[in-house]
mmCIF file of C-alpha atoms and ligand atoms in Angstrom:
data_model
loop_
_atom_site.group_PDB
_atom_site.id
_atom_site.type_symbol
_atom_site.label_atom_id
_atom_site.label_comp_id
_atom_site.label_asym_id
_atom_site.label_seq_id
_atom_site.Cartn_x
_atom_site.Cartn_y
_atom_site.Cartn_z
ATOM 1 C CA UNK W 18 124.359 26.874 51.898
ATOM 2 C CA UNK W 19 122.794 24.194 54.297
ATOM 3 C CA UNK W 20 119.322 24.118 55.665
ATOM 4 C CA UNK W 21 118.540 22.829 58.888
ATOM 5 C CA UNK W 22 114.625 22.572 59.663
ATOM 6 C CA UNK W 23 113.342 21.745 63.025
ATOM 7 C CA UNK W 24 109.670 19.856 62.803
ATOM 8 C CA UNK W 25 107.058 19.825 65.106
ATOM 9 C CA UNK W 26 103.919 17.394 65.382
ATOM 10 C CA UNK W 27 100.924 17.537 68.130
ATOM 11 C CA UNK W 28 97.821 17.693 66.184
ATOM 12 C CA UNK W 29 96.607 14.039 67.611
ATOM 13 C CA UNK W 30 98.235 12.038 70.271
ATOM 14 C CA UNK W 31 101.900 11.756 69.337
ATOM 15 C CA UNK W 32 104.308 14.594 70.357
ATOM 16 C CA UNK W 33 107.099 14.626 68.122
ATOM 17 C CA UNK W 34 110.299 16.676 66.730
ATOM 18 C CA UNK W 35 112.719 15.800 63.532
ATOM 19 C CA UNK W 36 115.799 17.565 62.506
ATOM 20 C CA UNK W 37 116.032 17.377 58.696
ATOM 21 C CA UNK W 38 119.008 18.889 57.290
ATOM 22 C CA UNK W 39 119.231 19.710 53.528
ATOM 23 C CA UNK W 40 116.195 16.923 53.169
ATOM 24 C CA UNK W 41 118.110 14.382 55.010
ATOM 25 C CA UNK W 42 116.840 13.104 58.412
ATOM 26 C CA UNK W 43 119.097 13.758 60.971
ATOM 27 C CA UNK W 44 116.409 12.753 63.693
ATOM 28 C CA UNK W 45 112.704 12.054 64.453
ATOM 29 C CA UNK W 46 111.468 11.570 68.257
ATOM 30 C CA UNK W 47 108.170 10.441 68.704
ATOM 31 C CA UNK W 48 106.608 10.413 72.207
ATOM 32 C CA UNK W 49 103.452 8.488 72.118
ATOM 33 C CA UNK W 50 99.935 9.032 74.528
ATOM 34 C CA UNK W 51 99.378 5.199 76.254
ATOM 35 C CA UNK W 52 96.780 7.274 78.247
ATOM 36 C CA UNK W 53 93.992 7.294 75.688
ATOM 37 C CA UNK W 54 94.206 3.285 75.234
ATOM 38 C CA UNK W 55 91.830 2.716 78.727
ATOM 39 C CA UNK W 56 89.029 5.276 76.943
ATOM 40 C CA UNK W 57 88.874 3.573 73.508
ATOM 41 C CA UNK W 58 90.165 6.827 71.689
ATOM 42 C CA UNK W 59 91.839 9.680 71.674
ATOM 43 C CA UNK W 60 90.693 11.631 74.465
ATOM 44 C CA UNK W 61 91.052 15.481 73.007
ATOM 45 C CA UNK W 62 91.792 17.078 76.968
ATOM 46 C CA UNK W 63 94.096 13.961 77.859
ATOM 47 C CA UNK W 64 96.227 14.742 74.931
ATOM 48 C CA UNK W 65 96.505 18.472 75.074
ATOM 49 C CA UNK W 66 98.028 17.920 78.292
ATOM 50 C CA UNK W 67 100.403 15.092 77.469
ATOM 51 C CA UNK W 68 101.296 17.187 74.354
ATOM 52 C CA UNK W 69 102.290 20.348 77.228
ATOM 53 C CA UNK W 70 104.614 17.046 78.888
ATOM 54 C CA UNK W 71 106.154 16.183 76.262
ATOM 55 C CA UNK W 72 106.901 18.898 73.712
ATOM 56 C CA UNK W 73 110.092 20.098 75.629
ATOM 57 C CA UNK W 74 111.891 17.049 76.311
ATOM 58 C CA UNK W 75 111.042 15.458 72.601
ATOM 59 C CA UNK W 76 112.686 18.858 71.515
ATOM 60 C CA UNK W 77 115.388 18.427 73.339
ATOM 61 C CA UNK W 78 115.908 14.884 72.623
ATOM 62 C CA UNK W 79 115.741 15.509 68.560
ATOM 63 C CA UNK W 80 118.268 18.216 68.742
ATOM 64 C CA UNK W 81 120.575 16.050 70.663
ATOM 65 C CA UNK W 82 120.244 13.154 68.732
ATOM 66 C CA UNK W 83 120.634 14.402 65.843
ATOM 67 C CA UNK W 84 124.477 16.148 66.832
ATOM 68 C CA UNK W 85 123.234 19.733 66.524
ATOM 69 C CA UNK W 86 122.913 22.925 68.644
ATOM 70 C CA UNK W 87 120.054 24.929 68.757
ATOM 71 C CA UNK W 88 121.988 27.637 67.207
ATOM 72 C CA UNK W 89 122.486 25.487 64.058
ATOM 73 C CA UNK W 90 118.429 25.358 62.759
ATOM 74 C CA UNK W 91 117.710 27.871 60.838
ATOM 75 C CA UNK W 92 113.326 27.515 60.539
ATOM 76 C CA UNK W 93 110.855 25.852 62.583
ATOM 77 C CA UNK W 94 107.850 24.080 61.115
ATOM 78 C CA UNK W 95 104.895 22.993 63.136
ATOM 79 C CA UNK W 96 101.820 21.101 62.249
ATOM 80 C CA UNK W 97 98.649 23.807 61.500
ATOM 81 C CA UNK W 98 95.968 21.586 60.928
ATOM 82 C CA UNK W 99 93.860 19.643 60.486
ATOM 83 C CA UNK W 100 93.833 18.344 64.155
ATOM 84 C CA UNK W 101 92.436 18.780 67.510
ATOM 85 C CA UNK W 102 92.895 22.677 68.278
ATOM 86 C CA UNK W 103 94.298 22.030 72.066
ATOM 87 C CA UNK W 104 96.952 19.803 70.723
ATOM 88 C CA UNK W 105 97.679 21.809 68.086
ATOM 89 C CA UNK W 106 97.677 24.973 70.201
ATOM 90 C CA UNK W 107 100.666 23.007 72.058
ATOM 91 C CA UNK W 108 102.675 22.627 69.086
ATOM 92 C CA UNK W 109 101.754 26.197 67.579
ATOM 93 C CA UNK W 110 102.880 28.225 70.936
ATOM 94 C CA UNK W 111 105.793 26.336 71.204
ATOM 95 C CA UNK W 112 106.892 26.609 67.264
ATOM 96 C CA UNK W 113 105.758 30.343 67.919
ATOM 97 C CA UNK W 114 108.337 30.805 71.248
ATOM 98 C CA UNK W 115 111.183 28.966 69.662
ATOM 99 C CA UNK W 116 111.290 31.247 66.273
ATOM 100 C CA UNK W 117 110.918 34.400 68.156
ATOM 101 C CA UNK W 118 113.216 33.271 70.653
ATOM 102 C CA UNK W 119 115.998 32.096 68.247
ATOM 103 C CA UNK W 120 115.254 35.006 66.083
ATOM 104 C CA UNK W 121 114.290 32.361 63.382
ATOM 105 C CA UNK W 122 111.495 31.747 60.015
ATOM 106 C CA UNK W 123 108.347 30.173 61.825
ATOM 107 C CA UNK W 124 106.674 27.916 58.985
ATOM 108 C CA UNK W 125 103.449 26.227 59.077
ATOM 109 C CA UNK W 126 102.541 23.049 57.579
ATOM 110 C CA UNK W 127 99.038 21.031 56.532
ATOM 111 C CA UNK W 128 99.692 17.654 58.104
ATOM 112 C CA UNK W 129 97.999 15.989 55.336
ATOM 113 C CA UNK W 130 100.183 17.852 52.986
ATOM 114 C CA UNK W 131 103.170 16.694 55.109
ATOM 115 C CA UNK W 132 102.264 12.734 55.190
ATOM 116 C CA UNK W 133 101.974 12.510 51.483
ATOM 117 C CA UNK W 134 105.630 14.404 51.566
ATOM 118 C CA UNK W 135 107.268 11.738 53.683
ATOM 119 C CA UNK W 136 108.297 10.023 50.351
ATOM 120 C CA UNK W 137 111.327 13.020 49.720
ATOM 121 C CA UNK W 138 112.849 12.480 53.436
ATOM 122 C CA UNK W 139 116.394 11.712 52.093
ATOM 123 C CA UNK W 140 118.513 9.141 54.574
ATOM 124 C CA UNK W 141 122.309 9.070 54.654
ATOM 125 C CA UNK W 142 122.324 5.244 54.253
ATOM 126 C CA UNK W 143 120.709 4.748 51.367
ATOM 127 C CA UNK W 144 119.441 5.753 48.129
ATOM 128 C CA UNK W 145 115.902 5.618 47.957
ATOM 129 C CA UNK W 146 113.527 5.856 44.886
ATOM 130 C CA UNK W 147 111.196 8.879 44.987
ATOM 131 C CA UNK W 148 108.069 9.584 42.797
ATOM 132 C CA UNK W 149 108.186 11.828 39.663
ATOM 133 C CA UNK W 150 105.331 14.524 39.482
ATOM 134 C CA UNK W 151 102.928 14.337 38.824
ATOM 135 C CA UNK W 152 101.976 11.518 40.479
ATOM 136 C CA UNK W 153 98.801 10.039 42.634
ATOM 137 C CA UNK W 154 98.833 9.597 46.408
ATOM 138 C CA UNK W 155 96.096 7.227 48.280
ATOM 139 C CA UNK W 156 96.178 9.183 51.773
ATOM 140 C CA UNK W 157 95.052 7.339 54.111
ATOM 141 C CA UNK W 158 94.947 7.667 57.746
ATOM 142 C CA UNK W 159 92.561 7.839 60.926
ATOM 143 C CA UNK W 160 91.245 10.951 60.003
ATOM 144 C CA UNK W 161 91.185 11.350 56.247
ATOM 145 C CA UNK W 162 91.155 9.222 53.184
ATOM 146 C CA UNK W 163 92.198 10.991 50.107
ATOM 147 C CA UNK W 164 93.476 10.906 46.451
ATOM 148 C CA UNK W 165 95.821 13.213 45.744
ATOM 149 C CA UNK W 166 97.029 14.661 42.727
ATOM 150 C CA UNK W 167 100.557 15.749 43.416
ATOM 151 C CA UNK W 168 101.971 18.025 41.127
ATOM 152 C CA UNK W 169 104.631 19.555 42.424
ATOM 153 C CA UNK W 170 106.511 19.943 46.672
ATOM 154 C CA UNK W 171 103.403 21.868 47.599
ATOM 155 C CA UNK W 172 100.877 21.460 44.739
ATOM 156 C CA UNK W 173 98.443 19.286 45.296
ATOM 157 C CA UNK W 174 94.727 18.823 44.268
ATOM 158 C CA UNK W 175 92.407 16.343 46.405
ATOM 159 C CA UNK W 176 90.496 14.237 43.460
ATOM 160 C CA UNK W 177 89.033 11.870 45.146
ATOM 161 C CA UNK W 178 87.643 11.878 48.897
ATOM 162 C CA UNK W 179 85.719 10.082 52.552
ATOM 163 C CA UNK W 180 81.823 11.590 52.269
ATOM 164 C CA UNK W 181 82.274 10.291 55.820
ATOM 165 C CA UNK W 182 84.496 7.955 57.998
ATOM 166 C CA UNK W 183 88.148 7.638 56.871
ATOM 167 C CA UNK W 184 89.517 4.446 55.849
ATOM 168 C CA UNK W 185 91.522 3.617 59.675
ATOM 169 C CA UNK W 186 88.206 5.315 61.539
ATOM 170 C CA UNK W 187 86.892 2.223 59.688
ATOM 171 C CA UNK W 188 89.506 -0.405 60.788
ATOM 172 C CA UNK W 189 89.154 1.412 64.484
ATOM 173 C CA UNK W 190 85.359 1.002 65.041
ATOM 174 C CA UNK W 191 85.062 -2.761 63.422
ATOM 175 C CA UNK W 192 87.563 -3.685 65.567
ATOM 176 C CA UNK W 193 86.343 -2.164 68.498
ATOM 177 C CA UNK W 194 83.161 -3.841 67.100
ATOM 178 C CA UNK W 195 85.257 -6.759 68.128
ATOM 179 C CA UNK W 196 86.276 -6.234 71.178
ATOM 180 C CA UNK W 197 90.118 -5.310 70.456
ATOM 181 C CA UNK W 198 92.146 -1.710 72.038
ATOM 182 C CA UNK W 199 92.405 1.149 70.434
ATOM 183 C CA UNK W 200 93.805 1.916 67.653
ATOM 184 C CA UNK W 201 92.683 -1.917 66.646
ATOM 185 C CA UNK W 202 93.644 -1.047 62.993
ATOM 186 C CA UNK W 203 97.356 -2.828 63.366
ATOM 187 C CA UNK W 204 95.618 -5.683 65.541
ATOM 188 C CA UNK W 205 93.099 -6.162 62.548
ATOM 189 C CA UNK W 206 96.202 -6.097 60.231
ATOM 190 C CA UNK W 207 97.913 -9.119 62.752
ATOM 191 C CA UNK W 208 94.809 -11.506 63.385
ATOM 192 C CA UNK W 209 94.206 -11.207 58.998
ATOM 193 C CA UNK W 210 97.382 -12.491 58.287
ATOM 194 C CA UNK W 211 96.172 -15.691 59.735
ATOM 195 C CA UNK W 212 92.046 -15.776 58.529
ATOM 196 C CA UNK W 213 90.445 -16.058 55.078
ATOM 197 C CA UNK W 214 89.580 -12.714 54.016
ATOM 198 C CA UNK W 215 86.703 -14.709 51.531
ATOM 199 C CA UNK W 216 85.049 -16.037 54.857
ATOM 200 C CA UNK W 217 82.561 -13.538 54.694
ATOM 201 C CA UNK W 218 81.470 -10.640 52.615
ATOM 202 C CA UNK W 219 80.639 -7.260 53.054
ATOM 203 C CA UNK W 220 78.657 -4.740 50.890
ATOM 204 C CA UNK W 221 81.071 -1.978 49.237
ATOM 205 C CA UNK W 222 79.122 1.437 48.653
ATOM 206 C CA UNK W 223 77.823 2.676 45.275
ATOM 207 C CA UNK W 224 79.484 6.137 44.201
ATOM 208 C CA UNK W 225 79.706 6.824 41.066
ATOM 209 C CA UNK W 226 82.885 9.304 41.294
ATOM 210 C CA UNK W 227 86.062 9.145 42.916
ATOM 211 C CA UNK W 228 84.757 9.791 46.810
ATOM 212 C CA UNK W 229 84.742 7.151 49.182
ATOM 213 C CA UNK W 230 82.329 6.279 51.874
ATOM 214 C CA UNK W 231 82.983 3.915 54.774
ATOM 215 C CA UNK W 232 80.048 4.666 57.178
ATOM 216 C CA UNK W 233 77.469 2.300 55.822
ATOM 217 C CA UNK W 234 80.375 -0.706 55.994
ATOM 218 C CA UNK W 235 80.533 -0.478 59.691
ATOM 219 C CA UNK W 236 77.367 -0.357 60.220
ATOM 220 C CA UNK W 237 76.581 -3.403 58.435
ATOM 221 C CA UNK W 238 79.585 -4.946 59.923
ATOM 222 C CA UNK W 239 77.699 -3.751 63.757
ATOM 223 C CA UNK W 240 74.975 -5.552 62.657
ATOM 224 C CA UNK W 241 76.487 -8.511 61.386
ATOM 225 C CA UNK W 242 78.562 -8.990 64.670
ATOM 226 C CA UNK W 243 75.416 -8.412 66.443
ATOM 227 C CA UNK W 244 73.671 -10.936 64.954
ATOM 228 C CA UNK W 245 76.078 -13.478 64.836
ATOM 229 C CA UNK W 246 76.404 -13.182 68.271
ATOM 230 C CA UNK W 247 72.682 -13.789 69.196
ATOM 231 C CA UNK W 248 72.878 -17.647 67.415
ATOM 232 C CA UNK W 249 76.330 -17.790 68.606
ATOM 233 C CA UNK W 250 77.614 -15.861 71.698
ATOM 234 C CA UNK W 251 81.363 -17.484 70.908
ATOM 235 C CA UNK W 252 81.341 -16.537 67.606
ATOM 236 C CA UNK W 253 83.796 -13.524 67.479
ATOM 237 C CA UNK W 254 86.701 -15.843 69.626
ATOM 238 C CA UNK W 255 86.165 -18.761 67.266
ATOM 239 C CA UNK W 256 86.355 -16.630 63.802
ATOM 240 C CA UNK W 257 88.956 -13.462 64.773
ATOM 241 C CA UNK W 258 91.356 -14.292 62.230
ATOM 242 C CA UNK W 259 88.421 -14.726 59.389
ATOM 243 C CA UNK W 260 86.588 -11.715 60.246
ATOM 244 C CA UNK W 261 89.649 -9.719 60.578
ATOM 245 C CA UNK W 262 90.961 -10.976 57.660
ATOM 246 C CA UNK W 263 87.525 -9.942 55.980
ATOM 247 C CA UNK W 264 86.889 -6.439 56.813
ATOM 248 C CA UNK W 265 89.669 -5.849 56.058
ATOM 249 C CA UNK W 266 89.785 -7.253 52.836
ATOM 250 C CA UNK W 267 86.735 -5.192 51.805
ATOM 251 C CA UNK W 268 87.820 -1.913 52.844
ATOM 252 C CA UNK W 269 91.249 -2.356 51.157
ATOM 253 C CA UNK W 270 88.492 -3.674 47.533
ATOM 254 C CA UNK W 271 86.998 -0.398 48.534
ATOM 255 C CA UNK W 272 89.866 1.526 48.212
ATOM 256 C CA UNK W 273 91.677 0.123 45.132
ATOM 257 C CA UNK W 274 88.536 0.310 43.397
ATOM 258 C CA UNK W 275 88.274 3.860 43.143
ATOM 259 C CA UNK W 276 92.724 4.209 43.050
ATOM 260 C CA UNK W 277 92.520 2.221 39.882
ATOM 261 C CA UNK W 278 89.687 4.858 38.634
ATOM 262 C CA UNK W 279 91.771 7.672 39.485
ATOM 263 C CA UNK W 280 94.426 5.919 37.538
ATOM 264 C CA UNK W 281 92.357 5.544 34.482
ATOM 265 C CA UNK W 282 90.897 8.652 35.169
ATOM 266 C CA UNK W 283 94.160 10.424 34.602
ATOM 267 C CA UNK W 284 96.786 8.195 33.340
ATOM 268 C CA UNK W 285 99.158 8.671 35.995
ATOM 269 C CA UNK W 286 100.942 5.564 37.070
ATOM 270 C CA UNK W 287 102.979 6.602 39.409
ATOM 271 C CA UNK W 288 101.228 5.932 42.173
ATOM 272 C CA UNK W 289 102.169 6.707 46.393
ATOM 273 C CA UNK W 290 100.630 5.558 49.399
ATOM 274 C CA UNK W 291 100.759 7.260 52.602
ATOM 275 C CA UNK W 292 99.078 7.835 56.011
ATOM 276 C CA UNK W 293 98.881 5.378 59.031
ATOM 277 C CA UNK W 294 96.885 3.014 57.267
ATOM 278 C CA UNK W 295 99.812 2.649 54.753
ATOM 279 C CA UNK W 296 101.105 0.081 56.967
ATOM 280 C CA UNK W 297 98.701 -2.326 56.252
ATOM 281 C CA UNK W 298 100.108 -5.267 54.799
ATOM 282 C CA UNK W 299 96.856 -6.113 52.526
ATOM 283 C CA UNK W 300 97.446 -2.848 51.428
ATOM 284 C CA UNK W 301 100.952 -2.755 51.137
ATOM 285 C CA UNK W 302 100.240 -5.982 49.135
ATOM 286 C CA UNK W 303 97.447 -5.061 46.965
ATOM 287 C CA UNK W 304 99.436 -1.687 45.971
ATOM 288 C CA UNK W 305 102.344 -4.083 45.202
ATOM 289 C CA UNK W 306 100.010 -6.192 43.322
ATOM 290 C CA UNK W 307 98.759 -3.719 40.912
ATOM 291 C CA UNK W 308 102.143 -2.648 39.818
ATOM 292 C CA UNK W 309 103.159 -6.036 38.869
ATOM 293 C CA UNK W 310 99.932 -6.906 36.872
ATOM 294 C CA UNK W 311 98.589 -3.261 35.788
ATOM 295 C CA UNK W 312 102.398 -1.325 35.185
ATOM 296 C CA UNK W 313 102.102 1.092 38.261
ATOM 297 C CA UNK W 314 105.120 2.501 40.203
ATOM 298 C CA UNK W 315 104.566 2.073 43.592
ATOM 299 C CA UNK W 316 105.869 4.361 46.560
ATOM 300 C CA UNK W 317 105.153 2.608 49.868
ATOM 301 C CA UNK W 318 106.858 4.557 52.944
ATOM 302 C CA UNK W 319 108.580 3.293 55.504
ATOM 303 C CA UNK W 320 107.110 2.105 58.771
ATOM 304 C CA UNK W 321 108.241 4.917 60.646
ATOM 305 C CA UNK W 322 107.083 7.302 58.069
ATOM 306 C CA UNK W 323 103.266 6.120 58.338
ATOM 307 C CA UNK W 324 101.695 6.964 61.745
ATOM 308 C CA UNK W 325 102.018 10.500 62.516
ATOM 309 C CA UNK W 326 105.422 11.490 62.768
ATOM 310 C CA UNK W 327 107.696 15.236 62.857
ATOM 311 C CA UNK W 328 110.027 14.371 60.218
ATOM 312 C CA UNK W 329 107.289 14.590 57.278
ATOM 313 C CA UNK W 330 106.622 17.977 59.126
ATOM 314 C CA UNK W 331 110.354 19.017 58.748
ATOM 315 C CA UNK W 332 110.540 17.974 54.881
ATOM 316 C CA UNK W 333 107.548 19.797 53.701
ATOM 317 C CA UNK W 334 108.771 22.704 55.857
ATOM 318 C CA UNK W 335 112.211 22.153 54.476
ATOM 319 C CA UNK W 336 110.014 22.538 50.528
ATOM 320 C CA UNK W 337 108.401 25.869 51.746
ATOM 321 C CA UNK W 338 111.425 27.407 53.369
ATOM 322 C CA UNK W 339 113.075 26.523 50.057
ATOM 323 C CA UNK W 340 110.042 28.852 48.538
ATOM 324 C CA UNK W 341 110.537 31.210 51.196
ATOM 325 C CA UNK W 342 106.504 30.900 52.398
ATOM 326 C CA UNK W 343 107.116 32.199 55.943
ATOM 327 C CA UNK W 344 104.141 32.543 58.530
ATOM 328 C CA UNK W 345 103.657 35.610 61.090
ATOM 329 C CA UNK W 346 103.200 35.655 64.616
ATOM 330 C CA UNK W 347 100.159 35.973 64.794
ATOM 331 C CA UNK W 348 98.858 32.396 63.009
ATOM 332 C CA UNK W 349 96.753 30.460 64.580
ATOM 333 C CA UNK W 350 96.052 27.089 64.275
ATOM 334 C CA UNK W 351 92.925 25.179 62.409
ATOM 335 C CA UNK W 352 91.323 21.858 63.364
ATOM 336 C CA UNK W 353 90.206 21.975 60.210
ATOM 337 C CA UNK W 354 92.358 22.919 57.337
ATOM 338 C CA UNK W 355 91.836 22.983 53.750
ATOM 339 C CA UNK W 356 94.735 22.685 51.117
HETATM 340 O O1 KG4 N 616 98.139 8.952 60.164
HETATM 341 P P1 KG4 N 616 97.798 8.471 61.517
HETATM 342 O O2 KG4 N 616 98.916 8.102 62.452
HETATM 343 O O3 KG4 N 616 96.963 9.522 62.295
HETATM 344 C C1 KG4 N 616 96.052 10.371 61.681
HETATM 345 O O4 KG4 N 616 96.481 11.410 61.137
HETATM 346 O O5 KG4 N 616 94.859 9.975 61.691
HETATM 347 O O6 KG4 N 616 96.803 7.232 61.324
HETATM 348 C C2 KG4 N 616 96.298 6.494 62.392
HETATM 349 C C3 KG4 N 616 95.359 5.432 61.830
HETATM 350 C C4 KG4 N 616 94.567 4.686 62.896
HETATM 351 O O7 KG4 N 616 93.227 4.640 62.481
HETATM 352 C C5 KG4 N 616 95.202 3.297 62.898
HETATM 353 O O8 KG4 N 616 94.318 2.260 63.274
HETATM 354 C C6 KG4 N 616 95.603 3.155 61.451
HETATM 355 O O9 KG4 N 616 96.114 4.421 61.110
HETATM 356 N N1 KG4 N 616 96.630 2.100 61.252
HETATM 357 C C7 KG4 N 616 96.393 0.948 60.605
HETATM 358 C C8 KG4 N 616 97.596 0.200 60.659
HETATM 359 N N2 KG4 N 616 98.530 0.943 61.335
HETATM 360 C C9 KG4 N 616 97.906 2.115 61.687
HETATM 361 N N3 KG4 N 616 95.286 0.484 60.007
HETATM 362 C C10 KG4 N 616 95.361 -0.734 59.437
HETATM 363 N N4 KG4 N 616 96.468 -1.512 59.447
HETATM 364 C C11 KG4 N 616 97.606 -1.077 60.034
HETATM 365 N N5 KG4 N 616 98.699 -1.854 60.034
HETATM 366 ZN ZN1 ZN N 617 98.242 11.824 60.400
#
């Protein structure tokens, strides 16, 4: 018998909707906020509202694209938490409507579960190599940074994790630091491919277990840019590419040193990346890098699959369908949400 899941994502600033049918993509629409780009960040009102625009016609759009009817899906999952509650309340009333409506399984899903998932989204086209459990996943994104010990669809055990900013808050506030939009990590990523990430150096923190910290980087990077400023007031223009190229060099240091501890740690070697900051080239390169010279397996997703997307929703609600883990009607959603 065929599945057909239905996936919905609002817990930041993209609306979105995948079909995935027996773990295959059939589609993912993503509808993205430009309205939060003037303020700097993700205004939490601004998106609730663009998420109340959006959801029907990105619904719409994903069922059409991917050649269905309505009458073919046979669960919805929506995004839970960890988020911002009014966008998620978008997502959650909607899922909520459509299941009773249809007469329909609602499921819920942990987003952070459901990035780290992305890696089992079959495509018609190709074959694609997925990880063996159990196996280590560096999740990294605007809101969390994590290492994951995966041990089965929906078992997984956080080993390693932020005592404070996440890994792309980090990217986001040096390069605001710098005068570039938000989200500034992917303009960071740009401007290093051209600098020398040795130009200058950064202090990493000092803890001693798995956990990562990225608070007292930025502020030494504020200071830095501060002070370069005062003997120089050109200075950022004439070194972008070098100072890009330098943060970001020491948060990716940061965050290989303490993957390659996990690795020890455990002696898994199968190792995943996920989250928005997976598309970072350094650290698509350093991941790369490691497997050729330390014997890793690397799992690097796809573009698309990075940035917050529905399809990673529709896979890991494909996994718990599969398990039969249904939610009632009465679930609410959780800005913050523990797995
Ligand atoms: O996973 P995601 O879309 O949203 C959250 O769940 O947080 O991640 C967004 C984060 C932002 O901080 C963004 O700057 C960062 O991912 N990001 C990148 C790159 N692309 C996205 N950071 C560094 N280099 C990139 N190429
Ligand atoms: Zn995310």
């Amino acid at each position: 018998m065929s599945i057909t899941i239905l996936g919905i994502e609002s817990s930041c600033d993209d609306t979105s909707a995948a079909i995935i049918k027996d773990g295959y993509l059939l589609s993912n629409v993503i509808a993205n906020q430009d309205v939060h780009k003037a303020f700097g960040g993700v205004v939490p009102e601004l998106a609730s509202r663009a998420h109340q625009q959006n959801i029907i016609p990105v619904v719409d759009q994903a069922v059409k694209r991917a050649n269905i009817s309505k009458n073919d899906i046979d669960a919805i999952a929506f995004t839970r938490g960890p988020g911002l509650l009014g966008s998620l309340l978008v997502g959650t009333s909607f899922a909520k409507s459509f299941s009773l409506a249809m007469d329909i399984p609602l499921v819920e899903v942990n987003h952070l579960q459901a990035h780290i998932l992305v890696h089992f989204i079959k495509d018609i086209e190709k074959d694609k190599k997925i990880p063996e459990f159990p196996f280590l996943c560096l999740l990294v994104s605007g809101g969390h940074t994590q290492i994951v010990k995966v041990t089965n669809y929906l078992e997984m055990e956080i080993i390693g994790q932020t005592i404070d900013d996440a890994a792309g808050e980090a990217f986001d506030k040096c390069a605001k630091a710098i005068g570039l939009p938000y989200p500034g990590g992917p303009l960071i990523d740009k401007n290093a491919q051209q600098g020398n990430k040795d130009a200058f150096s950064f202090s990493k923190p000092r803890i001693k277990n798995l956990d990562y910290s990225f608070s007292g980087l930025k502020t030494s990077f504020l200071y830095f840019i501060r002070d370069s400023i005062k003997t120089n007031p050109d200075f950022v223009k004439e070194n972008m590419f070098d100072i890009s190229a330098s943060i970001q060099h020491t948060i990716i240091e940061i965050l290989m040193d303490k993957l390659e501890k996990a690795v020890k740690g455990t002696g898994i070697k199968q190792i995943a990346i996920a989250g928005g900051v997976s598309a970072n080239s350094g650290l698509r390169n350093a991941i790369q890098e490691r497997a050729l010279n330390l014997g890793w397996e690397t799992f690097i997703p796809e573009f698309k699959f990075t940035t917050d997307n529905a399809a990673m929703i529709a896979i890991t609600g494909y996994y718990k369908y599969l398990n039969k883990e249904f939610a009632s009607q009465d679930i609410a959603p959780l800005a913050r949400f523990p797995y």
